[in-house]
JSON list of C-alpha atoms in Angstrom, two decimals:
[
{"chain": "E", "resi": 1, "resn": "UNK", "atom": "CA", "xyz": [-11.41, 37.06, 23.27]},
{"chain": "E", "resi": 2, "resn": "UNK", "atom": "CA", "xyz": [-11.16, 38.25, 19.67]},
{"chain": "E", "resi": 3, "resn": "UNK", "atom": "CA", "xyz": [-9.63, 41.66, 18.98]},
{"chain": "E", "resi": 4, "resn": "UNK", "atom": "CA", "xyz": [-11.90, 44.37, 17.60]},
{"chain": "E", "resi": 5, "resn": "UNK", "atom": "CA", "xyz": [-11.50, 46.95, 14.88]},
{"chain": "E", "resi": 6, "resn": "UNK", "atom": "CA", "xyz": [-12.26, 50.67, 15.06]},
{"chain": "E", "resi": 7, "resn": "UNK", "atom": "CA", "xyz": [-15.94, 49.89, 14.61]},
{"chain": "E", "resi": 8, "resn": "UNK", "atom": "CA", "xyz": [-16.03, 47.59, 17.63]},
{"chain": "E", "resi": 9, "resn": "UNK", "atom": "CA", "xyz": [-16.43, 44.50, 15.44]},
{"chain": "E", "resi": 10, "resn": "UNK", "atom": "CA", "xyz": [-14.58, 41.29, 16.36]},
{"chain": "E", "resi": 11, "resn": "UNK", "atom": "CA", "xyz": [-11.84, 40.46, 13.87]},
{"chain": "E", "resi": 12, "resn": "UNK", "atom": "CA", "xyz": [-9.32, 37.67, 13.38]},
{"chain": "E", "resi": 13, "resn": "UNK", "atom": "CA", "xyz": [-5.82, 37.45, 14.77]},
{"chain": "E", "resi": 14, "resn": "UNK", "atom": "CA", "xyz": [-3.32, 39.84, 13.18]},
{"chain": "E", "resi": 15, "resn": "UNK", "atom": "CA", "xyz": [-0.87, 37.99, 10.92]},
{"chain": "E", "resi": 16, "resn": "UNK", "atom": "CA", "xyz": [1.64, 40.76, 10.37]},
{"chain": "E", "resi": 17, "resn": "UNK", "atom": "CA", "xyz": [4.40, 38.52, 11.74]},
{"chain": "E", "resi": 18, "resn": "UNK", "atom": "CA", "xyz": [3.53, 35.49, 9.60]},
{"chain": "E", "resi": 19, "resn": "UNK", "atom": "CA", "xyz": [5.14, 34.80, 6.23]},
{"chain": "E", "resi": 20, "resn": "UNK", "atom": "CA", "xyz": [3.56, 32.26, 3.86]},
{"chain": "E", "resi": 21, "resn": "UNK", "atom": "CA", "xyz": [5.74, 29.16, 3.62]},
{"chain": "E", "resi": 22, "resn": "UNK", "atom": "CA", "xyz": [7.47, 27.98, 0.49]},
{"chain": "E", "resi": 23, "resn": "UNK", "atom": "CA", "xyz": [5.96, 25.11, -1.50]},
{"chain": "E", "resi": 24, "resn": "UNK", "atom": "CA", "xyz": [6.96, 21.68, -0.25]},
{"chain": "E", "resi": 25, "resn": "UNK", "atom": "CA", "xyz": [10.34, 20.55, -1.58]},
{"chain": "E", "resi": 26, "resn": "UNK", "atom": "CA", "xyz": [10.49, 16.74, -1.71]},
{"chain": "E", "resi": 27, "resn": "UNK", "atom": "CA", "xyz": [13.19, 15.74, 0.76]},
{"chain": "E", "resi": 28, "resn": "UNK", "atom": "CA", "xyz": [13.81, 12.65, 2.85]},
{"chain": "E", "resi": 29, "resn": "UNK", "atom": "CA", "xyz": [12.26, 12.79, 6.33]},
{"chain": "E", "resi": 30, "resn": "UNK", "atom": "CA", "xyz": [14.29, 10.70, 8.77]},
{"chain": "E", "resi": 31, "resn": "UNK", "atom": "CA", "xyz": [12.70, 9.17, 11.86]},
{"chain": "E", "resi": 32, "resn": "UNK", "atom": "CA", "xyz": [13.92, 6.64, 14.42]},
{"chain": "E", "resi": 33, "resn": "UNK", "atom": "CA", "xyz": [11.79, 3.76, 13.15]},
{"chain": "E", "resi": 34, "resn": "UNK", "atom": "CA", "xyz": [10.80, 4.92, 9.67]},
{"chain": "E", "resi": 35, "resn": "UNK", "atom": "CA", "xyz": [12.19, 6.94, 6.78]},
{"chain": "E", "resi": 36, "resn": "UNK", "atom": "CA", "xyz": [9.96, 8.81, 4.34]},
{"chain": "E", "resi": 37, "resn": "UNK", "atom": "CA", "xyz": [11.53, 9.15, 0.91]},
{"chain": "E", "resi": 38, "resn": "UNK", "atom": "CA", "xyz": [10.01, 11.08, -2.01]},
{"chain": "E", "resi": 39, "resn": "UNK", "atom": "CA", "xyz": [8.32, 8.42, -4.15]},
{"chain": "E", "resi": 40, "resn": "UNK", "atom": "CA", "xyz": [9.95, 7.62, -7.50]},
{"chain": "E", "resi": 41, "resn": "UNK", "atom": "CA", "xyz": [8.53, 5.19, -10.02]},
{"chain": "E", "resi": 42, "resn": "UNK", "atom": "CA", "xyz": [11.82, 3.59, -11.06]},
{"chain": "E", "resi": 43, "resn": "UNK", "atom": "CA", "xyz": [13.16, 3.15, -7.54]},
{"chain": "E", "resi": 44, "resn": "UNK", "atom": "CA", "xyz": [10.09, 2.29, -5.50]},
{"chain": "E", "resi": 45, "resn": "UNK", "atom": "CA", "xyz": [7.31, 0.81, -7.65]},
{"chain": "E", "resi": 46, "resn": "UNK", "atom": "CA", "xyz": [8.29, -2.86, -7.54]},
{"chain": "E", "resi": 47, "resn": "UNK", "atom": "CA", "xyz": [8.95, -3.15, -3.78]},
{"chain": "E", "resi": 48, "resn": "UNK", "atom": "CA", "xyz": [5.89, -1.03, -2.97]},
{"chain": "E", "resi": 49, "resn": "UNK", "atom": "CA", "xyz": [3.67, -3.16, -5.21]},
{"chain": "E", "resi": 50, "resn": "UNK", "atom": "CA", "xyz": [4.79, -6.38, -3.55]},
{"chain": "E", "resi": 51, "resn": "UNK", "atom": "CA", "xyz": [4.35, -4.91, -0.07]},
{"chain": "E", "resi": 52, "resn": "UNK", "atom": "CA", "xyz": [0.84, -3.65, -0.77]},
{"chain": "E", "resi": 53, "resn": "UNK", "atom": "CA", "xyz": [-0.17, -6.84, -2.56]},
{"chain": "E", "resi": 54, "resn": "UNK", "atom": "CA", "xyz": [0.25, -8.69, 0.74]},
{"chain": "E", "resi": 55, "resn": "UNK", "atom": "CA", "xyz": [-2.80, -6.85, 2.10]},
{"chain": "E", "resi": 56, "resn": "UNK", "atom": "CA", "xyz": [-6.49, -7.55, 1.73]},
{"chain": "E", "resi": 57, "resn": "UNK", "atom": "CA", "xyz": [-8.52, -5.88, -1.02]},
{"chain": "E", "resi": 58, "resn": "UNK", "atom": "CA", "xyz": [-10.46, -4.13, 1.75]},
{"chain": "E", "resi": 59, "resn": "UNK", "atom": "CA", "xyz": [-7.44, -1.81, 2.06]},
{"chain": "E", "resi": 60, "resn": "UNK", "atom": "CA", "xyz": [-8.68, -0.04, -1.08]},
{"chain": "E", "resi": 61, "resn": "UNK", "atom": "CA", "xyz": [-12.38, 0.37, -0.29]},
{"chain": "E", "resi": 62, "resn": "UNK", "atom": "CA", "xyz": [-12.05, 4.01, 0.75]},
{"chain": "E", "resi": 63, "resn": "UNK", "atom": "CA", "xyz": [-9.08, 4.91, -1.46]},
{"chain": "E", "resi": 64, "resn": "UNK", "atom": "CA", "xyz": [-9.45, 6.74, -4.79]},
{"chain": "E", "resi": 65, "resn": "UNK", "atom": "CA", "xyz": [-7.09, 4.17, -6.33]},
{"chain": "E", "resi": 66, "resn": "UNK", "atom": "CA", "xyz": [-6.31, 0.47, -6.07]},
{"chain": "E", "resi": 67, "resn": "UNK", "atom": "CA", "xyz": [-6.24, -2.44, -5.97]},
{"chain": "E", "resi": 68, "resn": "UNK", "atom": "CA", "xyz": [-3.49, -2.48, -8.58]},
{"chain": "E", "resi": 69, "resn": "UNK", "atom": "CA", "xyz": [-3.50, -5.20, -11.20]},
{"chain": "E", "resi": 70, "resn": "UNK", "atom": "CA", "xyz": [0.25, -4.98, -11.69]},
{"chain": "E", "resi": 71, "resn": "UNK", "atom": "CA", "xyz": [3.29, -2.90, -10.80]},
{"chain": "E", "resi": 72, "resn": "UNK", "atom": "CA", "xyz": [2.98, -0.85, -13.98]},
{"chain": "E", "resi": 73, "resn": "UNK", "atom": "CA", "xyz": [-0.40, 0.48, -12.84]},
{"chain": "E", "resi": 74, "resn": "UNK", "atom": "CA", "xyz": [1.08, 1.52, -9.49]},
{"chain": "E", "resi": 75, "resn": "UNK", "atom": "CA", "xyz": [4.01, 3.14, -11.29]},
{"chain": "E", "resi": 76, "resn": "UNK", "atom": "CA", "xyz": [1.59, 5.18, -13.37]},
{"chain": "E", "resi": 77, "resn": "UNK", "atom": "CA", "xyz": [-0.06, 6.42, -10.18]},
{"chain": "E", "resi": 78, "resn": "UNK", "atom": "CA", "xyz": [3.29, 7.51, -8.71]},
{"chain": "E", "resi": 79, "resn": "UNK", "atom": "CA", "xyz": [4.11, 9.37, -11.93]},
{"chain": "E", "resi": 80, "resn": "UNK", "atom": "CA", "xyz": [0.69, 11.02, -11.92]},
{"chain": "E", "resi": 81, "resn": "UNK", "atom": "CA", "xyz": [1.01, 12.16, -8.30]},
{"chain": "E", "resi": 82, "resn": "UNK", "atom": "CA", "xyz": [4.48, 13.55, -8.94]},
{"chain": "E", "resi": 83, "resn": "UNK", "atom": "CA", "xyz": [3.05, 15.49, -11.87]},
{"chain": "E", "resi": 84, "resn": "UNK", "atom": "CA", "xyz": [0.51, 17.34, -9.71]},
{"chain": "E", "resi": 85, "resn": "UNK", "atom": "CA", "xyz": [1.56, 20.77, -8.47]},
{"chain": "E", "resi": 86, "resn": "UNK", "atom": "CA", "xyz": [-0.11, 20.39, -5.08]},
{"chain": "E", "resi": 87, "resn": "UNK", "atom": "CA", "xyz": [0.86, 16.79, -4.24]},
{"chain": "E", "resi": 88, "resn": "UNK", "atom": "CA", "xyz": [4.09, 15.29, -2.89]},
{"chain": "E", "resi": 89, "resn": "UNK", "atom": "CA", "xyz": [4.04, 11.47, -2.53]},
{"chain": "E", "resi": 90, "resn": "UNK", "atom": "CA", "xyz": [6.37, 9.61, -0.16]},
{"chain": "E", "resi": 91, "resn": "UNK", "atom": "CA", "xyz": [7.16, 5.97, 0.43]},
{"chain": "E", "resi": 92, "resn": "UNK", "atom": "CA", "xyz": [7.61, 4.70, 3.98]},
{"chain": "E", "resi": 93, "resn": "UNK", "atom": "CA", "xyz": [10.73, 2.59, 4.52]},
{"chain": "E", "resi": 94, "resn": "UNK", "atom": "CA", "xyz": [11.27, 0.44, 7.61]},
{"chain": "E", "resi": 95, "resn": "UNK", "atom": "CA", "xyz": [14.49, -1.54, 8.08]},
{"chain": "E", "resi": 96, "resn": "UNK", "atom": "CA", "xyz": [15.33, -0.93, 4.44]},
{"chain": "E", "resi": 97, "resn": "UNK", "atom": "CA", "xyz": [11.99, -2.25, 3.17]},
{"chain": "E", "resi": 98, "resn": "UNK", "atom": "CA", "xyz": [9.43, -0.14, 1.31]},
{"chain": "E", "resi": 99, "resn": "UNK", "atom": "CA", "xyz": [6.12, -0.76, 3.05]},
{"chain": "E", "resi": 100, "resn": "UNK", "atom": "CA", "xyz": [3.74, 2.11, 2.40]},
{"chain": "E", "resi": 101, "resn": "UNK", "atom": "CA", "xyz": [2.67, 5.23, 0.54]},
{"chain": "E", "resi": 102, "resn": "UNK", "atom": "CA", "xyz": [1.59, 8.58, 2.02]},
{"chain": "E", "resi": 103, "resn": "UNK", "atom": "CA", "xyz": [1.26, 12.07, 0.61]},
{"chain": "E", "resi": 104, "resn": "UNK", "atom": "CA", "xyz": [1.04, 15.75, 1.13]},
{"chain": "E", "resi": 105, "resn": "UNK", "atom": "CA", "xyz": [-1.83, 17.08, -0.98]},
{"chain": "E", "resi": 106, "resn": "UNK", "atom": "CA", "xyz": [-3.86, 20.23, -1.54]},
{"chain": "E", "resi": 107, "resn": "UNK", "atom": "CA", "xyz": [-0.70, 22.14, -0.68]},
{"chain": "E", "resi": 108, "resn": "UNK", "atom": "CA", "xyz": [-1.64, 25.82, -0.35]},
{"chain": "E", "resi": 109, "resn": "UNK", "atom": "CA", "xyz": [1.39, 27.93, 0.67]},
{"chain": "E", "resi": 110, "resn": "UNK", "atom": "CA", "xyz": [-0.40, 31.33, 0.37]},
{"chain": "E", "resi": 111, "resn": "UNK", "atom": "CA", "xyz": [-3.14, 30.09, 2.68]},
{"chain": "E", "resi": 112, "resn": "UNK", "atom": "CA", "xyz": [-0.73, 28.22, 4.96]},
{"chain": "E", "resi": 113, "resn": "UNK", "atom": "CA", "xyz": [-2.79, 25.03, 4.64]},
{"chain": "E", "resi": 114, "resn": "UNK", "atom": "CA", "xyz": [-1.70, 21.50, 3.74]},
{"chain": "E", "resi": 115, "resn": "UNK", "atom": "CA", "xyz": [-3.38, 18.09, 3.86]},
{"chain": "E", "resi": 116, "resn": "UNK", "atom": "CA", "xyz": [-2.04, 14.62, 4.68]},
{"chain": "E", "resi": 117, "resn": "UNK", "atom": "CA", "xyz": [-3.66, 11.72, 2.84]},
{"chain": "E", "resi": 118, "resn": "UNK", "atom": "CA", "xyz": [-3.34, 8.96, 0.29]},
{"chain": "E", "resi": 119, "resn": "UNK", "atom": "CA", "xyz": [-2.16, 6.72, 3.11]},
{"chain": "E", "resi": 120, "resn": "UNK", "atom": "CA", "xyz": [-1.72, 3.12, 1.97]},
{"chain": "E", "resi": 121, "resn": "UNK", "atom": "CA", "xyz": [0.12, 0.97, 4.51]},
{"chain": "E", "resi": 122, "resn": "UNK", "atom": "CA", "xyz": [1.19, -2.61, 3.87]},
{"chain": "E", "resi": 123, "resn": "UNK", "atom": "CA", "xyz": [0.18, -5.12, 6.57]},
{"chain": "E", "resi": 124, "resn": "UNK", "atom": "CA", "xyz": [3.72, -5.03, 7.97]},
{"chain": "E", "resi": 125, "resn": "UNK", "atom": "CA", "xyz": [3.36, -1.31, 8.72]},
{"chain": "E", "resi": 126, "resn": "UNK", "atom": "CA", "xyz": [-0.23, -1.13, 9.90]},
{"chain": "E", "resi": 127, "resn": "UNK", "atom": "CA", "xyz": [-0.78, -0.42, 13.62]},
{"chain": "E", "resi": 128, "resn": "UNK", "atom": "CA", "xyz": [2.95, -0.09, 14.35]},
{"chain": "E", "resi": 129, "resn": "UNK", "atom": "CA", "xyz": [5.02, 2.66, 16.01]},
{"chain": "E", "resi": 130, "resn": "UNK", "atom": "CA", "xyz": [6.61, 3.29, 12.61]},
{"chain": "E", "resi": 131, "resn": "UNK", "atom": "CA", "xyz": [3.20, 4.11, 11.12]},
{"chain": "E", "resi": 132, "resn": "UNK", "atom": "CA", "xyz": [2.56, 6.63, 13.89]},
{"chain": "E", "resi": 133, "resn": "UNK", "atom": "CA", "xyz": [6.02, 8.12, 13.47]},
{"chain": "E", "resi": 134, "resn": "UNK", "atom": "CA", "xyz": [5.44, 8.52, 9.73]},
{"chain": "E", "resi": 135, "resn": "UNK", "atom": "CA", "xyz": [2.40, 10.70, 10.42]},
{"chain": "E", "resi": 136, "resn": "UNK", "atom": "CA", "xyz": [4.34, 12.63, 13.08]},
{"chain": "E", "resi": 137, "resn": "UNK", "atom": "CA", "xyz": [7.12, 13.33, 10.56]},
{"chain": "E", "resi": 138, "resn": "UNK", "atom": "CA", "xyz": [4.65, 14.72, 8.02]},
{"chain": "E", "resi": 139, "resn": "UNK", "atom": "CA", "xyz": [2.83, 16.94, 10.51]},
{"chain": "E", "resi": 140, "resn": "UNK", "atom": "CA", "xyz": [5.98, 18.19, 12.20]},
{"chain": "E", "resi": 141, "resn": "UNK", "atom": "CA", "xyz": [7.69, 19.00, 8.91]},
{"chain": "E", "resi": 142, "resn": "UNK", "atom": "CA", "xyz": [4.68, 20.98, 7.69]},
{"chain": "E", "resi": 143, "resn": "UNK", "atom": "CA", "xyz": [4.53, 23.12, 10.81]},
{"chain": "E", "resi": 144, "resn": "UNK", "atom": "CA", "xyz": [8.31, 23.58, 10.84]},
{"chain": "E", "resi": 145, "resn": "UNK", "atom": "CA", "xyz": [8.03, 25.06, 7.35]},
{"chain": "E", "resi": 146, "resn": "UNK", "atom": "CA", "xyz": [5.47, 27.60, 8.53]},
{"chain": "E", "resi": 147, "resn": "UNK", "atom": "CA", "xyz": [2.13, 26.07, 7.58]},
{"chain": "E", "resi": 148, "resn": "UNK", "atom": "CA", "xyz": [-0.64, 27.10, 9.97]},
{"chain": "E", "resi": 149, "resn": "UNK", "atom": "CA", "xyz": [-3.04, 24.23, 9.44]},
{"chain": "E", "resi": 150, "resn": "UNK", "atom": "CA", "xyz": [-2.68, 20.53, 8.62]},
{"chain": "E", "resi": 151, "resn": "UNK", "atom": "CA", "xyz": [-5.83, 18.78, 7.42]},
{"chain": "E", "resi": 152, "resn": "UNK", "atom": "CA", "xyz": [-6.98, 15.16, 7.36]},
{"chain": "E", "resi": 153, "resn": "UNK", "atom": "CA", "xyz": [-10.02, 14.23, 5.29]},
{"chain": "E", "resi": 154, "resn": "UNK", "atom": "CA", "xyz": [-11.69, 10.89, 4.69]},
{"chain": "E", "resi": 155, "resn": "UNK", "atom": "CA", "xyz": [-14.90, 9.23, 3.58]},
{"chain": "E", "resi": 156, "resn": "UNK", "atom": "CA", "xyz": [-17.26, 9.82, 6.49]},
{"chain": "E", "resi": 157, "resn": "UNK", "atom": "CA", "xyz": [-17.96, 6.06, 6.52]},
{"chain": "E", "resi": 158, "resn": "UNK", "atom": "CA", "xyz": [-14.26, 5.19, 6.93]},
{"chain": "E", "resi": 159, "resn": "UNK", "atom": "CA", "xyz": [-14.27, 4.58, 10.67]},
{"chain": "E", "resi": 160, "resn": "UNK", "atom": "CA", "xyz": [-10.62, 3.41, 10.94]},
{"chain": "E", "resi": 161, "resn": "UNK", "atom": "CA", "xyz": [-9.43, 6.65, 9.31]},
{"chain": "E", "resi": 162, "resn": "UNK", "atom": "CA", "xyz": [-11.63, 8.74, 11.60]},
{"chain": "E", "resi": 163, "resn": "UNK", "atom": "CA", "xyz": [-10.28, 6.94, 14.66]},
{"chain": "E", "resi": 164, "resn": "UNK", "atom": "CA", "xyz": [-6.70, 7.39, 13.46]},
{"chain": "E", "resi": 165, "resn": "UNK", "atom": "CA", "xyz": [-7.22, 11.13, 12.95]},
{"chain": "E", "resi": 166, "resn": "UNK", "atom": "CA", "xyz": [-8.57, 11.55, 16.47]},
{"chain": "E", "resi": 167, "resn": "UNK", "atom": "CA", "xyz": [-5.79, 9.40, 17.94]},
{"chain": "E", "resi": 168, "resn": "UNK", "atom": "CA", "xyz": [-3.19, 11.66, 16.34]},
{"chain": "E", "resi": 169, "resn": "UNK", "atom": "CA", "xyz": [-4.89, 14.73, 17.80]},
{"chain": "E", "resi": 170, "resn": "UNK", "atom": "CA", "xyz": [-6.81, 16.03, 14.81]},
{"chain": "E", "resi": 171, "resn": "UNK", "atom": "CA", "xyz": [-10.02, 17.86, 15.69]},
{"chain": "E", "resi": 172, "resn": "UNK", "atom": "CA", "xyz": [-13.21, 16.83, 13.90]},
{"chain": "E", "resi": 173, "resn": "UNK", "atom": "CA", "xyz": [-14.68, 19.89, 12.21]},
{"chain": "E", "resi": 174, "resn": "UNK", "atom": "CA", "xyz": [-17.72, 18.51, 10.42]},
{"chain": "E", "resi": 175, "resn": "UNK", "atom": "CA", "xyz": [-18.93, 16.46, 7.47]},
{"chain": "E", "resi": 176, "resn": "UNK", "atom": "CA", "xyz": [-19.47, 17.85, 3.99]},
{"chain": "E", "resi": 177, "resn": "UNK", "atom": "CA", "xyz": [-22.38, 15.98, 2.37]},
{"chain": "E", "resi": 178, "resn": "UNK", "atom": "CA", "xyz": [-21.89, 14.86, -1.24]},
{"chain": "E", "resi": 179, "resn": "UNK", "atom": "CA", "xyz": [-18.47, 16.51, -1.29]},
{"chain": "E", "resi": 180, "resn": "UNK", "atom": "CA", "xyz": [-17.24, 14.29, -4.12]},
{"chain": "E", "resi": 181, "resn": "UNK", "atom": "CA", "xyz": [-17.62, 10.84, -5.66]},
{"chain": "E", "resi": 182, "resn": "UNK", "atom": "CA", "xyz": [-15.27, 7.98, -6.46]},
{"chain": "E", "resi": 183, "resn": "UNK", "atom": "CA", "xyz": [-15.44, 4.42, -7.75]},
{"chain": "E", "resi": 184, "resn": "UNK", "atom": "CA", "xyz": [-19.04, 5.08, -8.77]},
{"chain": "E", "resi": 185, "resn": "UNK", "atom": "CA", "xyz": [-20.08, 5.97, -5.22]},
{"chain": "E", "resi": 186, "resn": "UNK", "atom": "CA", "xyz": [-21.02, 9.14, -3.37]},
{"chain": "E", "resi": 187, "resn": "UNK", "atom": "CA", "xyz": [-18.63, 10.39, -0.72]},
{"chain": "E", "resi": 188, "resn": "UNK", "atom": "CA", "xyz": [-19.56, 12.51, 2.26]},
{"chain": "E", "resi": 189, "resn": "UNK", "atom": "CA", "xyz": [-16.24, 13.87, 3.51]},
{"chain": "E", "resi": 190, "resn": "UNK", "atom": "CA", "xyz": [-15.32, 14.15, 7.19]},
{"chain": "E", "resi": 191, "resn": "UNK", "atom": "CA", "xyz": [-12.89, 17.01, 7.92]},
{"chain": "E", "resi": 192, "resn": "UNK", "atom": "CA", "xyz": [-10.26, 17.02, 10.66]},
{"chain": "E", "resi": 193, "resn": "UNK", "atom": "CA", "xyz": [-7.43, 19.47, 11.34]},
{"chain": "E", "resi": 194, "resn": "UNK", "atom": "CA", "xyz": [-4.54, 20.39, 13.63]},
{"chain": "E", "resi": 195, "resn": "UNK", "atom": "CA", "xyz": [-3.50, 24.04, 13.82]},
{"chain": "E", "resi": 196, "resn": "UNK", "atom": "CA", "xyz": [-0.08, 25.37, 14.65]},
{"chain": "E", "resi": 197, "resn": "UNK", "atom": "CA", "xyz": [-1.10, 26.66, 18.09]},
{"chain": "E", "resi": 198, "resn": "UNK", "atom": "CA", "xyz": [-2.01, 23.12, 19.18]},
{"chain": "E", "resi": 199, "resn": "UNK", "atom": "CA", "xyz": [0.90, 21.23, 17.66]},
{"chain": "E", "resi": 200, "resn": "UNK", "atom": "CA", "xyz": [3.55, 21.82, 20.38]},
{"chain": "E", "resi": 201, "resn": "UNK", "atom": "CA", "xyz": [1.49, 19.90, 22.94]},
{"chain": "E", "resi": 202, "resn": "UNK", "atom": "CA", "xyz": [0.09, 17.34, 20.51]},
{"chain": "E", "resi": 203, "resn": "UNK", "atom": "CA", "xyz": [3.54, 16.72, 19.04]},
{"chain": "E", "resi": 204, "resn": "UNK", "atom": "CA", "xyz": [5.03, 16.28, 22.50]},
{"chain": "E", "resi": 205, "resn": "UNK", "atom": "CA", "xyz": [2.37, 13.69, 23.30]},
{"chain": "E", "resi": 206, "resn": "UNK", "atom": "CA", "xyz": [3.15, 11.74, 20.13]},
{"chain": "E", "resi": 207, "resn": "UNK", "atom": "CA", "xyz": [6.87, 11.82, 20.88]},
{"chain": "E", "resi": 208, "resn": "UNK", "atom": "CA", "xyz": [6.23, 10.61, 24.43]},
{"chain": "E", "resi": 209, "resn": "UNK", "atom": "CA", "xyz": [4.25, 7.68, 23.05]},
{"chain": "E", "resi": 210, "resn": "UNK", "atom": "CA", "xyz": [6.95, 6.95, 20.46]},
{"chain": "E", "resi": 211, "resn": "UNK", "atom": "CA", "xyz": [9.75, 6.97, 23.06]},
{"chain": "E", "resi": 212, "resn": "UNK", "atom": "CA", "xyz": [11.40, 3.52, 23.29]},
{"chain": "E", "resi": 213, "resn": "UNK", "atom": "CA", "xyz": [10.75, 3.61, 27.04]},
{"chain": "E", "resi": 214, "resn": "UNK", "atom": "CA", "xyz": [7.02, 3.31, 26.27]},
{"chain": "E", "resi": 215, "resn": "UNK", "atom": "CA", "xyz": [7.50, -0.20, 24.86]},
{"chain": "E", "resi": 216, "resn": "UNK", "atom": "CA", "xyz": [8.44, -3.41, 26.63]},
{"chain": "E", "resi": 217, "resn": "UNK", "atom": "CA", "xyz": [10.92, -6.03, 25.46]},
{"chain": "E", "resi": 218, "resn": "UNK", "atom": "CA", "xyz": [8.28, -7.60, 23.21]},
{"chain": "E", "resi": 219, "resn": "UNK", "atom": "CA", "xyz": [7.47, -4.26, 21.59]},
{"chain": "E", "resi": 220, "resn": "UNK", "atom": "CA", "xyz": [4.13, -3.86, 23.36]},
{"chain": "E", "resi": 221, "resn": "UNK", "atom": "CA", "xyz": [3.11, -0.34, 24.31]},
{"chain": "E", "resi": 222, "resn": "UNK", "atom": "CA", "xyz": [3.06, 0.43, 28.01]},
{"chain": "E", "resi": 223, "resn": "UNK", "atom": "CA", "xyz": [0.65, 3.36, 27.68]},
{"chain": "E", "resi": 224, "resn": "UNK", "atom": "CA", "xyz": [-1.81, 4.08, 24.90]},
{"chain": "E", "resi": 225, "resn": "UNK", "atom": "CA", "xyz": [-1.75, 7.45, 23.18]},
{"chain": "E", "resi": 226, "resn": "UNK", "atom": "CA", "xyz": [-5.16, 8.18, 24.70]},
{"chain": "E", "resi": 227, "resn": "UNK", "atom": "CA", "xyz": [-3.73, 7.63, 28.19]},
{"chain": "E", "resi": 228, "resn": "UNK", "atom": "CA", "xyz": [-1.15, 10.36, 27.75]},
{"chain": "E", "resi": 229, "resn": "UNK", "atom": "CA", "xyz": [-2.25, 13.83, 28.76]},
{"chain": "E", "resi": 230, "resn": "UNK", "atom": "CA", "xyz": [-1.79, 16.43, 26.05]},
{"chain": "E", "resi": 231, "resn": "UNK", "atom": "CA", "xyz": [1.38, 18.28, 26.91]},
{"chain": "E", "resi": 232, "resn": "UNK", "atom": "CA", "xyz": [2.68, 15.49, 29.17]}
]
């Protein structure tokens, strides 16, 4: 039940004990199966380009960028993202190989809100435990810094992204019609979010799924994420 003020009106939770987090400082996020390194054009462009080029062009249908004609075009994107005040791009590295791009964006320290997006996985990373761990690293780091809300947004027609958001525990909050446009097309944007109150249980579920004991000798999962009770 919401607290009330002196007029008997319901009001929001008191935030006297909350301090807005600092802006995101690009640092390496180390996982068991994946490492997220801040993306740098000189260091990462060539291997990232070759990894992404192995995928189908359908990878780019719902992305604001791509497909890339050459590595120079991808390098320009990395430079552009690094030049934005509210974006931090990372590359995903598995077994020493660069195999994906992901980002923090719309970083709002005063509001305590941050978004995860720009996710472009090479075929070698798609639908793997490392891909799930990469998302876990981003969410967990944001909440550890003091952000109150982590958002996930996508084209409302992008069913794989919607399913991924729900698998990770994001709550669907609605669709904003004609929210933006890209590649000459309208985009209705589906909004999802996880808030700090829910992350302890959702994070524990993700870590349970990621535990090596959840995979057999061939690397097949024993239990799906959806089969794990939140908080188990």
